[in-house]
């Protein structure tokens, strides 16, 4: 990481012991860390005996910093989205893997680096692009229709005052800085200092999710993991808000045949949707002690399951 002020607070991995327990790594196994970040999960996977870890991150800064964060010859770093993992693993001749972890969302380094524009706590350019390419948050907010902005705030931020905030953003254009956007949102949402939840949190989350197509990535990442895991392979996914958790919960319910009217009622031999996951575990939340130590863990949920030998429901990427 090169920009000043970056990487001040290292990312504290969330639910890491629980994730490693769910991954049940045996000595020498090949494991995917789909969201390398600061390498917290990767380090834990290596300590648990992984013979090889393939660490993916869509953020080039995370990959650049990764080699010095985790100097271990068993680690291969890949600057790709996790939705591409099965293709990358096949291209590199690695094939199917024993376990996969996904830790959804942004890292502390991304949030704490003002120049990346993810945070309203420190002023910076309105950027918010994990990959450092494509449309910036400023470009989106300064060109989109008011109705489109409102839809993003409602769908991805569950913002009840989406319309009023979108109207205020459009009236204030051009909006270029995170502090400017936070002030506009607080005014439009009637925020008073001392009030518990800052409404800027929801707006920033919504714009970030939209720009980085994070929910589509999560759905496609789960499908890629289904294709990339060996029979008996373990999947562990940590999410940070209900929109993401719902996607993982629905995927595992459906793929394990637990969705009403789903695959288990169809004849086994001709069934194109035989369960691809089993032993879906109850969701795991962080302990009070972890939340006290790391408040960012507060809303985290871990879901995990085990791959069966059934064919993936979606064989290839579209
Ligand atoms: C919450 S952090 C992961 C932290 C990591 N578990 C650790 O212990 O250091 C999420 C990371 O995943 C990356 N990321 C988010 N979506 C991604 C995607 N679709 N593909 C690859 N990386 C992604 C982000 O760039 C960020 O670095």
XYZ file of N, CA, C and O and ligand atoms in Angstrom, residues 11 13 33-41 56-59 62 80-83 103-107 110 130 217 240, ligand 1:
143
model
N -6.226 -4.841 9.531
C -7.554 -5.460 9.585
C -7.548 -6.588 10.614
O -6.701 -7.472 10.574
N -9.118 -9.868 11.745
C -10.029 -10.839 11.139
C -11.213 -11.157 12.050
O -11.057 -11.254 13.272
N -8.763 -18.767 -0.098
C -9.228 -17.603 0.659
C -9.720 -16.621 -0.405
O -8.922 -15.971 -1.078
N -11.034 -16.537 -0.574
C -11.612 -15.745 -1.673
C -11.512 -14.253 -1.457
O -11.712 -13.472 -2.401
N -11.236 -13.836 -0.223
C -11.182 -12.402 0.128
C -9.946 -12.187 1.000
O -10.062 -12.035 2.219
N -8.789 -12.135 0.363
C -7.511 -12.119 1.094
C -7.406 -10.952 2.079
O -6.977 -11.137 3.222
N -7.775 -9.736 1.660
C -7.719 -8.566 2.558
C -6.335 -8.354 3.117
O -5.379 -8.104 2.386
N -6.189 -8.462 4.443
C -4.873 -8.346 5.079
C -4.311 -9.724 5.417
O -3.372 -9.849 6.195
N -4.939 -10.759 4.891
C -4.386 -12.100 5.039
C -4.664 -12.764 6.380
O -4.038 -13.783 6.705
N -5.595 -12.235 7.162
C -5.883 -12.822 8.480
C -6.375 -14.259 8.376
O -5.910 -15.144 9.112
N -7.297 -14.513 7.452
C -7.798 -15.885 7.290
C -6.704 -16.774 6.694
O -6.548 -17.930 7.092
N -7.456 -14.836 -3.186
C -8.007 -13.923 -4.196
C -8.332 -12.586 -3.544
O -8.795 -12.553 -2.389
N -8.122 -11.497 -4.276
C -8.707 -10.215 -3.881
C -8.855 -9.375 -5.143
O -7.971 -9.364 -6.004
N -9.990 -8.683 -5.243
C -10.212 -7.848 -6.422
C -9.492 -6.518 -6.297
O -9.397 -5.780 -7.273
N -8.977 -6.210 -5.102
C -8.291 -4.941 -4.858
C -6.788 -5.124 -5.103
O -6.134 -5.878 -4.376
N -4.494 -4.781 -2.032
C -4.454 -5.920 -1.100
C -3.473 -6.970 -1.612
O -2.698 -7.544 -0.827
N -8.053 -11.191 -8.673
C -9.272 -11.512 -9.433
C -10.449 -11.496 -8.484
O -10.276 -11.622 -7.272
N -11.640 -11.395 -9.045
C -12.852 -11.526 -8.230
C -13.053 -13.000 -7.865
O -12.763 -13.880 -8.677
N -13.656 -13.219 -6.703
C -13.871 -14.620 -6.303
C -14.898 -15.328 -7.184
O -14.945 -16.548 -7.243
N -15.724 -14.564 -7.901
C -16.675 -15.194 -8.831
C -15.951 -15.913 -9.969
O -16.561 -16.711 -10.673
N -15.084 -13.772 3.020
C -15.307 -12.815 4.115
C -15.730 -11.521 3.408
O -14.899 -10.744 2.970
N -17.039 -11.359 3.297
C -17.608 -10.377 2.372
C -17.435 -8.939 2.878
O -17.438 -8.694 4.081
N -17.343 -8.004 1.922
C -17.323 -6.585 2.300
C -15.967 -5.942 2.137
O -15.141 -6.404 1.352
N -15.762 -4.872 2.886
C -14.519 -4.099 2.762
C -13.600 -4.394 3.944
O -14.052 -4.793 5.012
N -12.307 -4.149 3.725
C -11.340 -4.358 4.805
C -11.136 -3.045 5.563
O -11.480 -1.967 5.067
N -9.135 -0.617 3.495
C -9.910 0.141 2.511
C -10.666 1.279 3.197
O -10.629 2.424 2.755
N -13.468 -0.902 -5.388
C -12.536 -1.901 -4.843
C -11.425 -2.211 -5.840
O -10.290 -2.457 -5.467
N -21.844 -10.286 -7.159
C -20.579 -10.983 -6.929
C -20.759 -12.110 -5.917
O -20.235 -13.203 -6.096
N -21.804 -9.301 6.559
C -21.866 -8.209 7.543
C -23.193 -7.471 7.595
O -23.363 -6.574 8.384
C -13.525 -8.127 4.938
S -12.103 -8.046 3.950
C -11.321 -9.596 4.180
C -10.391 -9.633 5.343
C -9.615 -10.926 5.484
N -10.473 -12.056 5.794
C -8.569 -10.796 6.571
O -8.652 -11.533 7.566
O -7.669 -9.976 6.441
C -12.773 -8.223 2.357
C -11.748 -8.219 1.226
O -12.363 -8.877 0.124
C -12.138 -8.176 -1.039
N -13.267 -8.460 -1.902
C -14.543 -8.030 -1.782
N -15.297 -8.539 -2.757
C -14.488 -9.334 -3.504
C -14.692 -10.151 -4.661
N -15.877 -10.241 -5.240
N -13.648 -10.858 -5.130
C -12.427 -10.777 -4.540
N -12.168 -10.007 -3.478
C -13.199 -9.295 -2.953
C -12.006 -6.729 -0.628
O -11.221 -6.037 -1.584
C -11.339 -6.848 0.736
O -9.935 -6.776 0.608
